[in-house]
Coordinates of C-alpha atoms in Angstrom, one line a residue:
M1400 CA -51.1 68.6 15.3
P1401 CA -53.2 65.6 15.9
T1402 CA -54.8 64.2 12.9
T1403 CA -58.7 63.9 13.0
T1404 CA -60.3 60.7 11.0
T1405 CA -63.7 60.4 10.1
P1406 CA -65.4 57.1 12.0
R1407 CA -66.6 54.5 9.1
P1408 CA -70.6 54.4 9.0
V1409 CA -71.2 51.4 11.3
D1410 CA -73.9 48.5 9.7
P1411 CA -77.2 48.9 11.4
R1412 CA -77.3 44.8 11.7
P1413 CA -74.4 44.0 13.2
G1414 CA -72.9 40.5 12.0
R1415 CA -74.7 40.3 8.8
P1416 CA -72.5 41.5 5.9
P1417 CA -74.9 43.4 3.3
V1418 CA -75.5 41.4 0.2
P1419 CA -74.3 43.1 -2.4
R1420 CA -76.3 45.1 -4.6
P1421 CA -74.9 44.0 -8.1
N1422 CA -75.9 40.4 -7.2
R1423 CA -79.4 41.3 -6.6
T1424 CA -79.5 43.4 -9.3
G1425 CA -78.2 40.9 -11.5
A1426 CA -80.4 38.2 -10.5
L1427 CA -83.2 40.7 -11.5
V1428 CA -81.7 41.2 -15.0
G1429 CA -81.4 37.7 -15.7
L1430 CA -84.8 36.9 -14.8
L1431 CA -86.4 39.4 -17.0
T1432 CA -84.1 38.7 -19.8
A1433 CA -85.2 34.7 -19.5
A1434 CA -88.9 35.9 -19.4
V1435 CA -88.9 37.9 -22.6
T1436 CA -86.5 35.3 -24.1
L1437 CA -89.2 32.3 -23.6
G1438 CA -92.3 34.9 -23.6
V1439 CA -91.2 35.7 -27.3
A1440 CA -90.2 32.5 -28.2
H1441 CA -93.8 30.7 -26.9
L1442 CA -95.6 34.2 -29.1
A1443 CA -93.7 32.8 -32.5
A1444 CA -94.3 29.3 -31.7
A1445 CA -97.6 29.8 -31.3
L1446 CA -97.8 31.9 -34.7
T1447 CA -96.1 29.1 -36.3
D1448 CA -96.0 25.6 -35.1
P1449 CA -96.3 24.4 -31.3
V1450 CA -93.5 22.1 -31.9
G1451 CA -90.9 25.0 -31.8
D1452 CA -92.2 26.1 -28.0
P1453 CA -88.7 25.8 -26.5
V1454 CA -89.9 25.3 -22.8
L1455 CA -92.0 22.3 -24.1
A1456 CA -89.4 20.8 -26.4
V1457 CA -87.2 21.0 -22.9
G1458 CA -89.9 19.1 -21.1
A1459 CA -90.3 16.6 -23.7
T1460 CA -86.7 15.7 -23.8
A1461 CA -86.7 15.9 -20.4
I1462 CA -89.5 12.6 -20.5
D1463 CA -87.2 11.1 -23.1
L1464 CA -83.8 11.0 -20.9
A1465 CA -85.6 10.3 -17.6
P1466 CA -84.6 6.6 -16.2
Q1467 CA -87.1 4.6 -16.1
P1468 CA -87.5 4.6 -12.3
V1469 CA -88.1 8.2 -12.4
K1470 CA -91.0 8.3 -14.8
A1471 CA -92.4 5.6 -12.6
F1472 CA -92.3 7.3 -9.7
A1473 CA -93.9 10.8 -11.3
I1474 CA -97.0 8.9 -12.6
R1475 CA -97.5 7.0 -9.1
T1476 CA -97.0 10.0 -7.3
F1477 CA -98.7 12.8 -9.3
G1478 CA -101.1 11.0 -11.3
T1479 CA -102.4 12.9 -14.5
A1480 CA -100.8 16.0 -12.6
D1481 CA -97.0 14.7 -13.7
K1482 CA -96.4 17.4 -16.6
I1483 CA -97.7 20.0 -14.7
V1484 CA -94.8 19.2 -12.1
L1485 CA -92.6 18.4 -15.1
L1486 CA -93.3 21.8 -16.5
G1487 CA -92.8 23.3 -13.1
G1488 CA -89.1 21.9 -12.4
V1489 CA -88.0 22.8 -15.9
L1490 CA -89.2 26.0 -15.4
A1491 CA -86.9 26.4 -11.9
V1492 CA -84.2 25.3 -13.7
L1493 CA -84.6 28.0 -16.3
V1494 CA -84.9 30.4 -13.4
L1495 CA -81.9 28.9 -11.6
V1496 CA -79.7 29.6 -15.1
A1497 CA -81.2 32.9 -15.5
V1498 CA -80.1 34.3 -12.1
V1499 CA -76.4 33.0 -12.7
L1500 CA -76.8 34.3 -16.2
G1501 CA -77.6 38.0 -15.2
I1502 CA -75.0 38.2 -12.3
A1503 CA -72.4 37.0 -14.6
A1504 CA -73.9 39.8 -16.9
I1505 CA -73.6 42.7 -14.4
R1506 CA -69.7 42.1 -13.9
R1507 CA -69.5 41.4 -17.9
T1508 CA -71.7 42.1 -20.5
G1509 CA -69.8 39.6 -22.9
A1510 CA -70.3 36.9 -20.2
G1511 CA -73.7 37.5 -20.3
L1512 CA -74.2 37.3 -23.9
T1513 CA -72.5 34.1 -24.0
G1514 CA -74.6 32.3 -21.1
L1515 CA -77.7 33.6 -23.5
V1516 CA -76.3 32.1 -26.7
G1517 CA -75.7 29.1 -24.7
L1518 CA -79.1 29.0 -23.3
G1519 CA -80.4 29.3 -26.7
A1520 CA -78.4 26.6 -28.5
V1521 CA -80.0 24.1 -25.8
L1522 CA -83.4 25.4 -26.8
V1523 CA -83.0 24.7 -30.1
A1524 CA -81.2 21.5 -29.4
A1525 CA -84.2 20.5 -27.7
V1526 CA -86.6 21.8 -30.5
L1527 CA -84.5 20.1 -33.1
A1528 CA -84.4 16.5 -31.2
R1529 CA -88.5 16.0 -31.4
P1530 CA -89.1 13.1 -33.7
A1531 CA -91.8 15.6 -35.7
A1532 CA -89.1 18.6 -35.8
T1533 CA -88.1 20.4 -38.8
V1534 CA -85.4 22.9 -39.4
A1535 CA -88.1 25.9 -39.1
D1536 CA -89.1 25.2 -35.5
A1537 CA -86.0 26.2 -34.5
V1538 CA -87.0 29.7 -35.3
P1539 CA -89.0 30.8 -32.3
A1540 CA -86.0 29.7 -29.9
L1541 CA -83.9 32.2 -32.1
V1542 CA -86.5 34.9 -32.5
G1543 CA -86.9 34.4 -28.4
V1544 CA -82.7 34.6 -28.0
A1545 CA -82.7 37.8 -30.1
A1546 CA -85.4 39.3 -28.0
G1547 CA -83.5 38.4 -24.8
A1548 CA -80.4 39.8 -25.6
G1549 CA -82.1 42.9 -27.1
A1550 CA -83.6 43.0 -23.3
L1551 CA -80.5 42.2 -21.6
L1552 CA -78.2 44.9 -23.0
A1553 CA -80.8 47.4 -22.4
L1554 CA -81.0 46.4 -18.6
L1555 CA -77.3 46.4 -18.4
R1556 CA -77.2 49.6 -19.8
D1557 CA -79.2 51.4 -16.9
A1558 CA -77.8 48.9 -14.2
R1559 CA -73.9 49.6 -14.1
P1560 CA -73.4 50.5 -10.5
G1561 CA -72.0 53.9 -9.8
P1562 CA -69.6 55.1 -6.5
A1563 CA -69.8 53.7 -3.2
V1564 CA -72.1 55.3 -0.6
A1565 CA -71.4 55.5 2.9
S1566 CA -72.6 51.9 3.8
G1567 CA -69.9 50.9 1.2
R1568 CA -72.3 49.3 -1.0
P1569 CA -72.4 50.5 -4.6
H1570 CA -75.8 51.9 -5.9
L1571 CA -77.2 52.3 -9.4
L1572 CA -76.2 55.2 -11.3
N1573 CA -79.9 55.9 -12.3
R1574 CA -82.2 54.0 -10.6
R1575 CA -85.5 55.8 -12.1
Q1576 CA -84.2 54.5 -15.6
F1577 CA -83.5 50.8 -14.6
L1578 CA -87.1 50.4 -13.0
T1579 CA -88.3 51.8 -16.1
T1580 CA -86.4 49.4 -18.3
A1581 CA -87.3 46.3 -15.9
A1582 CA -91.0 47.5 -16.3
A1583 CA -91.0 47.4 -19.7
A1584 CA -89.1 43.9 -20.0
T1585 CA -91.6 42.8 -18.0
L1586 CA -94.9 44.2 -19.7
T1587 CA -93.1 42.6 -23.2
A1588 CA -92.9 39.0 -21.1
V1589 CA -96.4 39.2 -20.2
A1590 CA -97.8 40.4 -23.7
A1591 CA -95.8 37.7 -25.3
T1592 CA -96.7 34.9 -23.0
T1593 CA -100.3 36.0 -23.3
G1594 CA -100.7 36.5 -26.6
G1595 CA -99.1 33.1 -27.4
Q1596 CA -101.8 31.9 -25.2
A1597 CA -104.4 33.4 -26.7
V1598 CA -103.2 32.6 -30.3
G1599 CA -102.7 29.1 -29.6
G1600 CA -106.1 28.8 -28.3
R1601 CA -107.5 30.6 -31.6
R1602 CA -105.3 28.0 -33.4
A1603 CA -106.6 25.1 -31.5
A1604 CA -108.0 23.5 -34.6
G1605 CA -108.7 19.9 -32.9
T1606 CA -111.2 21.5 -31.0
R1607 CA -113.0 23.4 -33.5
S1608 CA -112.9 20.7 -36.2
R1609 CA -114.2 18.3 -33.5
S1610 CA -117.0 20.6 -32.9
A1611 CA -118.0 19.9 -36.7
V1612 CA -117.6 16.3 -36.9
R1613 CA -120.7 14.2 -37.2
I1614 CA -120.0 10.4 -36.9
P1615 CA -122.2 8.0 -39.0
P1616 CA -124.5 5.5 -37.1
P1617 CA -122.2 1.9 -36.8
A1618 CA -122.9 -0.6 -39.1
T1619 CA -122.5 -3.2 -36.6
P1620 CA -123.8 -1.6 -33.1
A1621 CA -123.0 -2.9 -29.8
P1622 CA -125.5 -4.8 -27.8
P1623 CA -127.1 -3.3 -25.1
L1624 CA -125.0 -2.9 -21.5
P1625 CA -126.1 -4.5 -18.7
P1626 CA -127.3 -2.0 -15.6
D1627 CA -124.6 -1.3 -13.3
V1628 CA -124.4 -3.0 -9.9
A1629 CA -125.8 -0.1 -7.6
V1630 CA -123.4 0.1 -4.8
E1631 CA -122.5 3.5 -3.0
G1632 CA -118.7 4.2 -4.2
G1633 CA -118.5 1.5 -6.7
P1634 CA -117.6 2.2 -10.2
A1635 CA -119.9 2.8 -13.0
F1636 CA -119.6 0.3 -15.7
V1637 CA -119.2 2.8 -18.4
T1638 CA -116.3 5.3 -17.1
A1639 CA -117.3 9.0 -18.9
N1640 CA -114.5 10.7 -21.0
R1641 CA -114.0 13.1 -18.7
D1642 CA -112.9 11.0 -15.9
F1643 CA -111.0 8.4 -18.7
Y1644 CA -107.4 7.9 -17.5
R1645 CA -105.2 9.8 -19.8
V1646 CA -101.4 8.7 -19.3
D1647 CA -99.2 9.8 -22.5
T1648 CA -95.5 11.5 -23.0
A1649 CA -97.2 14.6 -24.8
L1650 CA -97.1 18.1 -22.4
T1651 CA -99.5 19.7 -24.4
V1652 CA -102.6 17.9 -26.5
P1653 CA -101.9 18.0 -30.1
Q1654 CA -104.5 20.0 -31.8
I1655 CA -105.1 18.5 -35.6
D1656 CA -107.6 19.8 -38.3
V1657 CA -109.4 16.5 -39.5
D1658 CA -109.8 18.9 -43.0
T1659 CA -106.3 18.5 -43.5
W1660 CA -105.4 15.5 -41.4
R1661 CA -104.1 12.1 -43.7
L1662 CA -103.4 8.2 -42.5
R1663 CA -100.6 6.9 -44.3
L1664 CA -100.2 3.0 -44.3
A1665 CA -96.8 2.0 -45.8
G1666 CA -93.7 -0.2 -45.0
A1667 CA -93.8 -4.1 -46.2
V1668 CA -97.4 -3.7 -48.1
E1669 CA -98.0 -4.3 -52.0
R1670 CA -100.5 -1.2 -52.0
P1671 CA -99.8 1.8 -50.0
R1672 CA -102.5 3.7 -48.9
T1673 CA -103.4 7.3 -47.6
W1674 CA -107.2 8.1 -46.0
S1675 CA -108.3 11.3 -45.1
F1676 CA -110.6 11.6 -42.1
A1677 CA -114.0 11.5 -44.4
D1678 CA -112.2 8.4 -46.2
L1679 CA -112.5 6.6 -42.9
L1680 CA -116.2 7.8 -42.1
A1681 CA -117.2 6.4 -45.6
R1682 CA -116.7 2.8 -44.6
D1683 CA -118.7 0.6 -42.5
L1684 CA -117.9 1.4 -38.8
V1685 CA -118.0 -0.9 -35.6
E1686 CA -119.0 -0.1 -32.3
R1687 CA -117.9 -2.1 -29.3
D1688 CA -117.2 -1.9 -25.3
I1689 CA -114.0 -2.5 -24.6
T1690 CA -111.6 -2.2 -21.4
L1691 CA -108.8 -0.6 -22.0
N1692 CA -105.6 -0.1 -19.6
C1693 CA -102.2 1.3 -18.8
V1694 CA -99.1 -0.5 -18.4
S1695 CA -98.1 2.1 -15.7
N1696 CA -101.3 0.9 -13.4
E1697 CA -100.0 -0.3 -9.9
V1698 CA -102.1 -3.1 -8.3
G1699 CA -105.6 -1.1 -7.4
G1700 CA -104.7 1.9 -9.3
P1701 CA -107.1 4.4 -11.4
Y1702 CA -105.4 3.8 -14.9
V1703 CA -107.9 1.6 -16.7
G1704 CA -111.8 1.9 -17.4
T1705 CA -114.4 1.1 -19.8
A1706 CA -116.3 3.1 -22.7
R1707 CA -118.0 2.0 -26.0
W1708 CA -115.8 2.6 -28.9
T1709 CA -116.5 3.4 -32.2
G1710 CA -114.2 2.9 -35.1
V1711 CA -112.9 1.1 -38.4
P1712 CA -111.4 -2.1 -38.2
L1713 CA -108.1 -2.3 -38.8
A1714 CA -107.5 -5.9 -40.3
P1715 CA -109.5 -5.7 -43.4
L1716 CA -107.4 -2.3 -44.1
L1717 CA -104.3 -4.2 -43.8
R1718 CA -105.3 -7.0 -46.0
E1719 CA -106.3 -4.8 -48.6
A1720 CA -103.4 -3.3 -48.6
G1721 CA -101.5 -6.6 -49.1
L1722 CA -98.9 -7.6 -46.2
R1723 CA -95.8 -9.1 -47.4
P1724 CA -94.8 -12.2 -45.5
G1725 CA -92.0 -12.2 -42.7
Q1726 CA -93.7 -9.1 -41.0
D1727 CA -94.7 -9.0 -37.7
Q1728 CA -95.2 -5.7 -36.1
L1729 CA -97.3 -2.9 -37.2
L1730 CA -95.7 0.4 -36.0
S1731 CA -97.9 3.2 -35.5
R1732 CA -96.9 6.9 -35.1
S1733 CA -98.4 10.0 -33.5
V1734 CA -98.2 13.5 -35.2
D1735 CA -95.7 14.5 -32.3
G1736 CA -93.0 11.2 -33.2
M1737 CA -94.5 8.9 -30.5
T1738 CA -94.2 5.4 -31.9
I1739 CA -96.3 2.3 -30.5
G1740 CA -95.2 -1.2 -32.0
T1741 CA -98.2 -4.0 -31.8
P1742 CA -97.6 -7.4 -32.9
L1743 CA -99.7 -8.0 -35.9
T1744 CA -100.9 -11.4 -34.8
A1745 CA -102.7 -9.4 -32.2
I1746 CA -104.4 -7.4 -35.2
L1747 CA -105.3 -10.4 -37.7
D1748 CA -106.7 -12.7 -35.1
G1749 CA -109.8 -11.7 -35.3
R1750 CA -110.0 -9.7 -32.2
D1751 CA -112.1 -5.9 -32.7
A1752 CA -108.6 -4.3 -33.5
M1753 CA -110.3 -0.6 -34.7
L1754 CA -109.1 2.8 -35.8
V1755 CA -111.4 5.0 -33.4
V1756 CA -113.2 7.9 -34.2
A1757 CA -115.7 8.1 -31.4
M1758 CA -115.8 7.6 -27.9
N1759 CA -119.0 6.8 -25.8
S1760 CA -121.0 7.9 -28.9
E1761 CA -119.1 11.6 -29.2
P1762 CA -116.1 12.4 -31.7
L1763 CA -113.3 11.1 -29.8
P1764 CA -112.0 13.8 -27.3
V1765 CA -109.0 15.9 -28.4
E1766 CA -107.0 14.5 -25.0
H1767 CA -107.8 11.0 -26.2
G1768 CA -106.7 11.0 -29.6
F1769 CA -108.6 12.7 -31.9
P1770 CA -109.1 12.9 -34.7
V1771 CA -107.8 9.0 -34.9
R1772 CA -106.4 6.7 -32.4
M1773 CA -105.8 3.1 -32.6
L1774 CA -107.3 0.5 -30.2
V1775 CA -106.4 -3.5 -29.5
P1776 CA -108.2 -5.4 -27.4
G1777 CA -106.0 -7.4 -24.8
L1778 CA -102.9 -5.1 -25.2
Y1779 CA -101.9 -2.5 -22.8
G1780 CA -102.0 0.9 -24.1
Y1781 CA -98.5 1.6 -24.8
V1782 CA -98.3 -1.7 -27.2
G1783 CA -101.9 -1.2 -29.0
A1784 CA -103.4 2.7 -28.4
C1785 CA -101.5 5.0 -30.2
K1786 CA -103.2 8.6 -30.0
W1787 CA -103.2 11.4 -32.8
L1788 CA -102.2 8.8 -35.1
T1789 CA -100.7 9.7 -38.5
E1790 CA -99.0 7.0 -39.7
L1791 CA -99.0 2.9 -39.7
R1792 CA -95.8 1.3 -41.3
V1793 CA -95.8 -2.9 -41.6
T1794 CA -92.5 -3.9 -40.3
T1795 CA -90.7 -6.2 -38.0
F1796 CA -89.5 -6.1 -34.3
D1797 CA -86.0 -6.7 -35.9
E1798 CA -86.0 -4.1 -37.6
V1799 CA -87.7 -1.2 -35.6
D1800 CA -87.9 -0.9 -31.7
P1801 CA -90.9 1.7 -30.9
Y1802 CA -90.2 4.2 -28.4
W1803 CA -91.1 2.4 -25.0
V1804 CA -89.2 -0.8 -26.1
R1805 CA -86.2 1.8 -26.8
R1806 CA -86.6 2.1 -23.0
G1807 CA -86.6 -1.5 -21.8
W1808 CA -90.4 -2.0 -21.8
A1809 CA -91.7 -5.5 -23.3
A1810 CA -92.1 -5.6 -26.9
D1811 CA -95.1 -7.6 -26.5
A1812 CA -97.5 -6.8 -23.4
P1813 CA -100.9 -8.8 -23.2
V1814 CA -103.0 -7.7 -20.1
K1815 CA -102.7 -9.6 -17.3
T1816 CA -105.8 -10.6 -14.7
A1817 CA -106.1 -7.9 -12.3
S1818 CA -108.8 -7.0 -9.3
R1819 CA -109.8 -3.9 -7.6
I1820 CA -111.1 -2.7 -4.6
D1821 CA -113.3 0.4 -5.0
T1822 CA -115.3 0.5 -1.6
P1823 CA -114.3 0.9 1.0
K1824 CA -111.5 3.2 0.5
P1825 CA -108.3 2.6 2.1
F1826 CA -108.2 3.5 5.9
A1827 CA -112.3 3.7 5.7
R1828 CA -113.9 4.1 8.8
R1829 CA -117.5 2.0 8.9
P1830 CA -119.9 1.1 11.4
A1831 CA -120.4 -2.2 12.5
G1832 CA -123.2 -4.2 10.4
P1833 CA -123.7 -5.5 7.1
L1834 CA -121.2 -3.6 4.6
M1835 CA -121.0 -3.8 0.8
I1836 CA -117.4 -4.3 -0.6
A1837 CA -117.3 -3.7 -4.5
G1838 CA -114.9 -3.3 -7.0
V1839 CA -114.1 -4.3 -10.7
A1840 CA -111.7 -7.5 -12.1
W1841 CA -110.4 -7.7 -15.6
A1842 CA -108.7 -9.9 -17.9
Q1843 CA -109.1 -8.9 -21.1
R1844 CA -109.4 -11.8 -24.3
R1845 CA -109.8 -14.1 -21.6
G1846 CA -112.6 -12.5 -19.5
I1847 CA -113.5 -13.0 -15.4
S1848 CA -114.9 -16.3 -14.4
A1849 CA -114.9 -15.7 -10.4
V1850 CA -113.7 -12.9 -7.6
E1851 CA -112.7 -13.9 -4.0
V1852 CA -112.6 -11.8 -1.4
Q1853 CA -111.2 -12.4 1.6
V1854 CA -111.2 -10.5 5.6
D1855 CA -108.1 -10.2 7.4
D1856 CA -106.5 -14.4 7.2
G1857 CA -110.2 -15.8 7.1
R1858 CA -111.3 -18.0 4.2
W1859 CA -111.8 -16.7 0.7
Q1860 CA -114.9 -16.1 0.0
P1861 CA -116.8 -16.3 -3.7
A1862 CA -118.1 -12.3 -4.5
R1863 CA -121.2 -12.1 -6.5
L1864 CA -120.2 -11.0 -10.1
G1865 CA -122.2 -8.3 -12.5
A1866 CA -122.8 -9.3 -16.0
G1867 CA -119.9 -10.2 -18.6
P1868 CA -121.3 -9.5 -21.7
S1869 CA -117.7 -9.8 -22.9
A1870 CA -114.3 -11.1 -22.4
D1871 CA -112.9 -7.7 -23.5
L1872 CA -114.9 -5.8 -20.5
W1873 CA -114.0 -5.8 -16.7
R1874 CA -116.7 -7.2 -14.6
Q1875 CA -118.3 -5.6 -11.7
W1876 CA -118.4 -7.7 -8.2
T1877 CA -119.9 -7.4 -4.9
Y1878 CA -119.4 -9.0 -1.4
R1879 CA -121.5 -8.5 1.7
W1880 CA -119.5 -8.7 4.7
D1881 CA -120.9 -8.2 8.3
A1882 CA -118.5 -6.1 9.6
R1883 CA -117.3 -6.4 13.4
P1884 CA -115.1 -3.8 15.3
G1885 CA -111.9 -3.3 14.9
S1886 CA -108.9 -3.0 12.3
H1887 CA -109.5 -5.3 8.9
T1888 CA -107.6 -5.8 6.1
V1889 CA -109.6 -7.0 2.8
R1890 CA -108.5 -8.7 -0.1
V1891 CA -109.6 -9.5 -3.3
R1892 CA -108.4 -11.9 -6.2
A1893 CA -109.9 -12.4 -9.8
V1894 CA -109.9 -16.1 -11.6
D1895 CA -109.7 -15.4 -15.6
G1896 CA -112.2 -17.1 -18.0
I1897 CA -109.6 -20.3 -18.9
G1898 CA -109.6 -20.7 -15.2
A1899 CA -105.9 -19.1 -14.0
M1900 CA -106.0 -18.0 -10.6
Q1901 CA -104.6 -14.3 -10.3
T1902 CA -101.0 -14.2 -9.1
E1903 CA -100.3 -13.2 -5.5
A1904 CA -96.5 -12.2 -6.4
R1905 CA -96.1 -8.8 -6.3
A1906 CA -94.6 -6.9 -9.7
T1907 CA -93.9 -3.6 -10.6
P1908 CA -95.4 -2.1 -13.9
F1909 CA -91.8 -2.2 -15.2
P1910 CA -91.5 -3.9 -18.0
D1911 CA -94.7 -5.8 -19.0
G1912 CA -97.9 -4.8 -16.2
A1913 CA -97.8 -4.9 -12.3
T1914 CA -99.6 -8.0 -10.4
G1915 CA -100.3 -9.0 -6.8
W1916 CA -103.5 -8.9 -4.5
H1917 CA -105.0 -5.7 -4.0
S1918 CA -105.9 -5.1 -0.3
V1919 CA -107.6 -2.0 1.9
T1920 CA -107.8 -1.8 5.6
V1921 CA -110.8 -0.7 7.1
T1922 CA -112.0 0.7 10.4
V1923 CA -115.3 -0.6 11.9
T1924 CA -116.3 0.9 14.9

């Protein structure tokens, strides 16, 4: 008798092989496991010490290990959003790892647990690699991994595939139970993450402390500033705190309680000292208008600003402690472990080096170093402006390389003469006729004696300078141009207070500051 066979069901999507359901389920299992792990770790870190947050620790480690060209690209491309982009990249990598972990776990439970333990080891190592970390800071990562292991086992229990159905693909033994477990894992991850954010907000000691701080009037107030040069689109003489640039390696702003904060002076001194915030406020405060800029600033870049700073003169503190002979570096340390090295000569030569407690007549903003930061006029920030200050150590450059010097930046970086066109903006379109060109120029410690403007390849013309009450301040400048139709290139250059012309030679910020003339292209209609 002829035999009959049951025809094999035909895939309704010819030419497209079905996606194995275990891979899709495994990817979901991995993502939920990672979400629970990181969410619980985040909450545990918020309850104990934010230093233990593993995602932030991995991000900070990535910053430390990134090659200099990568860091420069990130700052140049993303500006102050570079940290958000970095954290997004870290999370993207963690998502990929989680997917691989889940797919492995759906096949073999042991493989998934081994992968999770490996991920935990990476998180713990990143946390302990932070300069200010202690062994206790690894606890949040370990708690997170334990919670993640529990979530993984629960998800795998309900994610095992049953026998193949007619299409040849396996299906879940208990779809409803798996969805219930997945929903519980999702709720756990969301609740832990949200709880961590809420606890972190309540534990924002810096924000609370700052609101209660009252800065005494300075014993030596700054003289009145000249009025701004009134040009539409031109820069203000003083930069508002909310607009002042911020460039640092801190992925989250350190929160410091002034009641428990202490500043320690140690190293090669005869009399080590420790000050509280109240001790510093009890000393005679000085108030100075100073321009500060970042070494990462490209030609014409935004990482420069002027503020009215109030603080304690630094040189007398060092002399009171008794400097031992042969020392040439003051190593400052932030609460997050960042170190900055400042030449002692730059602090002791009479300039207004200070421990800053106020910025533009209000307590130092948290993101700018509350409660105390250092400021040494004439040096780029990475050499003389440590934020969230907690320790000063007198030493030598031969003995200790600070954070940025270990990464190839110059040990001594005096500010170079620079100038910038603020208006018109690059590629602006303006009507023909009188047009005001305006900007700023700076050369801290030397001052600015002249600014010149060139249109296309014409002769250099002198710009009109605003008032310059101090060599540590930038100067506003303006130039009236009779603009004619066409595309034009406008350039600017400055002469410092000792008569040296700003160099035309282009150089990148690395290793000691950018050089070159700033230019913009304008279309006149």
